Tab-separated table of C-alpha atoms in Angstrom:
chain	number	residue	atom	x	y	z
A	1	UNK	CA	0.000	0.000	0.000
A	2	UNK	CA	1.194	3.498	-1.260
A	3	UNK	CA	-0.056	6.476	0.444
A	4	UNK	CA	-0.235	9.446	-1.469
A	5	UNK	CA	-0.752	13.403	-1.168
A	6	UNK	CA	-1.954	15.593	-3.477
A	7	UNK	CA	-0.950	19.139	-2.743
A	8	UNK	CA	-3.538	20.696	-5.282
A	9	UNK	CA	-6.919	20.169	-6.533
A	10	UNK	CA	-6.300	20.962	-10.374
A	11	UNK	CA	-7.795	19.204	-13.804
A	12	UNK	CA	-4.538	17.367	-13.462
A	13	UNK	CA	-5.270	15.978	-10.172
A	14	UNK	CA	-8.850	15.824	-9.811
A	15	UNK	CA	-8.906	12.655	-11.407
A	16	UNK	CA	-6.582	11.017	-9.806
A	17	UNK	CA	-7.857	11.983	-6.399
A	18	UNK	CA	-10.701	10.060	-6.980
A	19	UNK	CA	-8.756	6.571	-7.394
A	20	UNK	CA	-7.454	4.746	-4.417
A	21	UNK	CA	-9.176	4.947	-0.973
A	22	UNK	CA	-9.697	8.374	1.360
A	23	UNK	CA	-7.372	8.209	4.580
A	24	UNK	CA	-10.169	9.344	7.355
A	25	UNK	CA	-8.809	12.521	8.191
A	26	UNK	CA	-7.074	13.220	5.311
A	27	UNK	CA	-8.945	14.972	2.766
A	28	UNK	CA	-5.531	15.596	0.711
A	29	UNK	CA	-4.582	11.873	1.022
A	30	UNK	CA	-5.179	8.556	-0.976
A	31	UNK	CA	-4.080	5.388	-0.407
A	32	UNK	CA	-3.090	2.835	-3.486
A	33	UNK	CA	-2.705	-0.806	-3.427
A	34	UNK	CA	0.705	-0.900	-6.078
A	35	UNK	CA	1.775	-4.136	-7.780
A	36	UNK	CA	4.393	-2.107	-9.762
A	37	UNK	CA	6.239	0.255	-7.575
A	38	UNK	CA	8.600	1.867	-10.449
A	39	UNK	CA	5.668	2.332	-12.914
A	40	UNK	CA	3.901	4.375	-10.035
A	41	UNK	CA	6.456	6.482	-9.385
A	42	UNK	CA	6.591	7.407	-13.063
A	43	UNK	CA	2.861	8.293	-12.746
A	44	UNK	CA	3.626	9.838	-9.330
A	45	UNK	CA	6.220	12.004	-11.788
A	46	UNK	CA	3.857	12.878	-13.740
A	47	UNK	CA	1.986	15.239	-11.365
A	48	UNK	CA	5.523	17.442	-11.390
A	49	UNK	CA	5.401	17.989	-7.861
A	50	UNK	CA	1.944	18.305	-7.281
A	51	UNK	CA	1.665	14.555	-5.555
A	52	UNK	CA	4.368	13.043	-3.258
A	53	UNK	CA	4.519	9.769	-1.830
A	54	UNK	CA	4.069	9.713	1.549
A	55	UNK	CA	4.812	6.231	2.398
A	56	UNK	CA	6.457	3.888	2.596
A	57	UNK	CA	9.465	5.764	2.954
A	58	UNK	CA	11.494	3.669	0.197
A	59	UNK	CA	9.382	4.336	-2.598
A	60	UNK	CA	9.455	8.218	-1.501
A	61	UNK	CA	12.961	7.855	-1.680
A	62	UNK	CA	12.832	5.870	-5.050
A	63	UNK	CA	10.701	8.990	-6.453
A	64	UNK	CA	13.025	11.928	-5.297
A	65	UNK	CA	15.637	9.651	-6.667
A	66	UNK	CA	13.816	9.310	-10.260
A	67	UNK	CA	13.814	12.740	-10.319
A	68	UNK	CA	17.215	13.682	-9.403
A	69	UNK	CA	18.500	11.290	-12.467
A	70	UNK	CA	15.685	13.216	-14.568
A	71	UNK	CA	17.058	16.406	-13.528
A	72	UNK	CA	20.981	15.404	-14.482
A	73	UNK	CA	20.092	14.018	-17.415
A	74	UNK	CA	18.462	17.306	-18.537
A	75	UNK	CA	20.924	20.088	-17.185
A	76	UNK	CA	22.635	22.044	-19.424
């Protein structure tokens, strides 16, 4: 399980926070059931910053990390 937060309510993310199940007492928060941890954190990418993984702490990690190499691979 994958919890997620989405740090605005856009037409980008609007859709998304609808999938996954609410997290009583946090409206902002979704939680996924993930078979595929590095094809979420592509679609995690996608959002460019506006969802983070909020646990488990590795695949957090594994997303900053995806976008660090993203980042370097793009610098001038």
């Amino acid at each position: 399980e994958v919890d997620v937060e989405f740090g605005i309510a856009n037409g980008h993310t609007l859709p998304a926070m609808q999938l996954g199940t609410p997290i009583e007492g946090l409206p902002t928060q979704r939680r996924f059931r993930v078979r595929r941890q590095d094809t979420f954190a592509l679609w995690i990418l996608g959002f460019a910053g506006d969802a983070r993984v909020v646990s488990p702490p590795a695949l957090a990690a594994r997303v900053t990390e995806l976008a660090a190499q993203t980042l370097a691979r793009y610098a001038p």
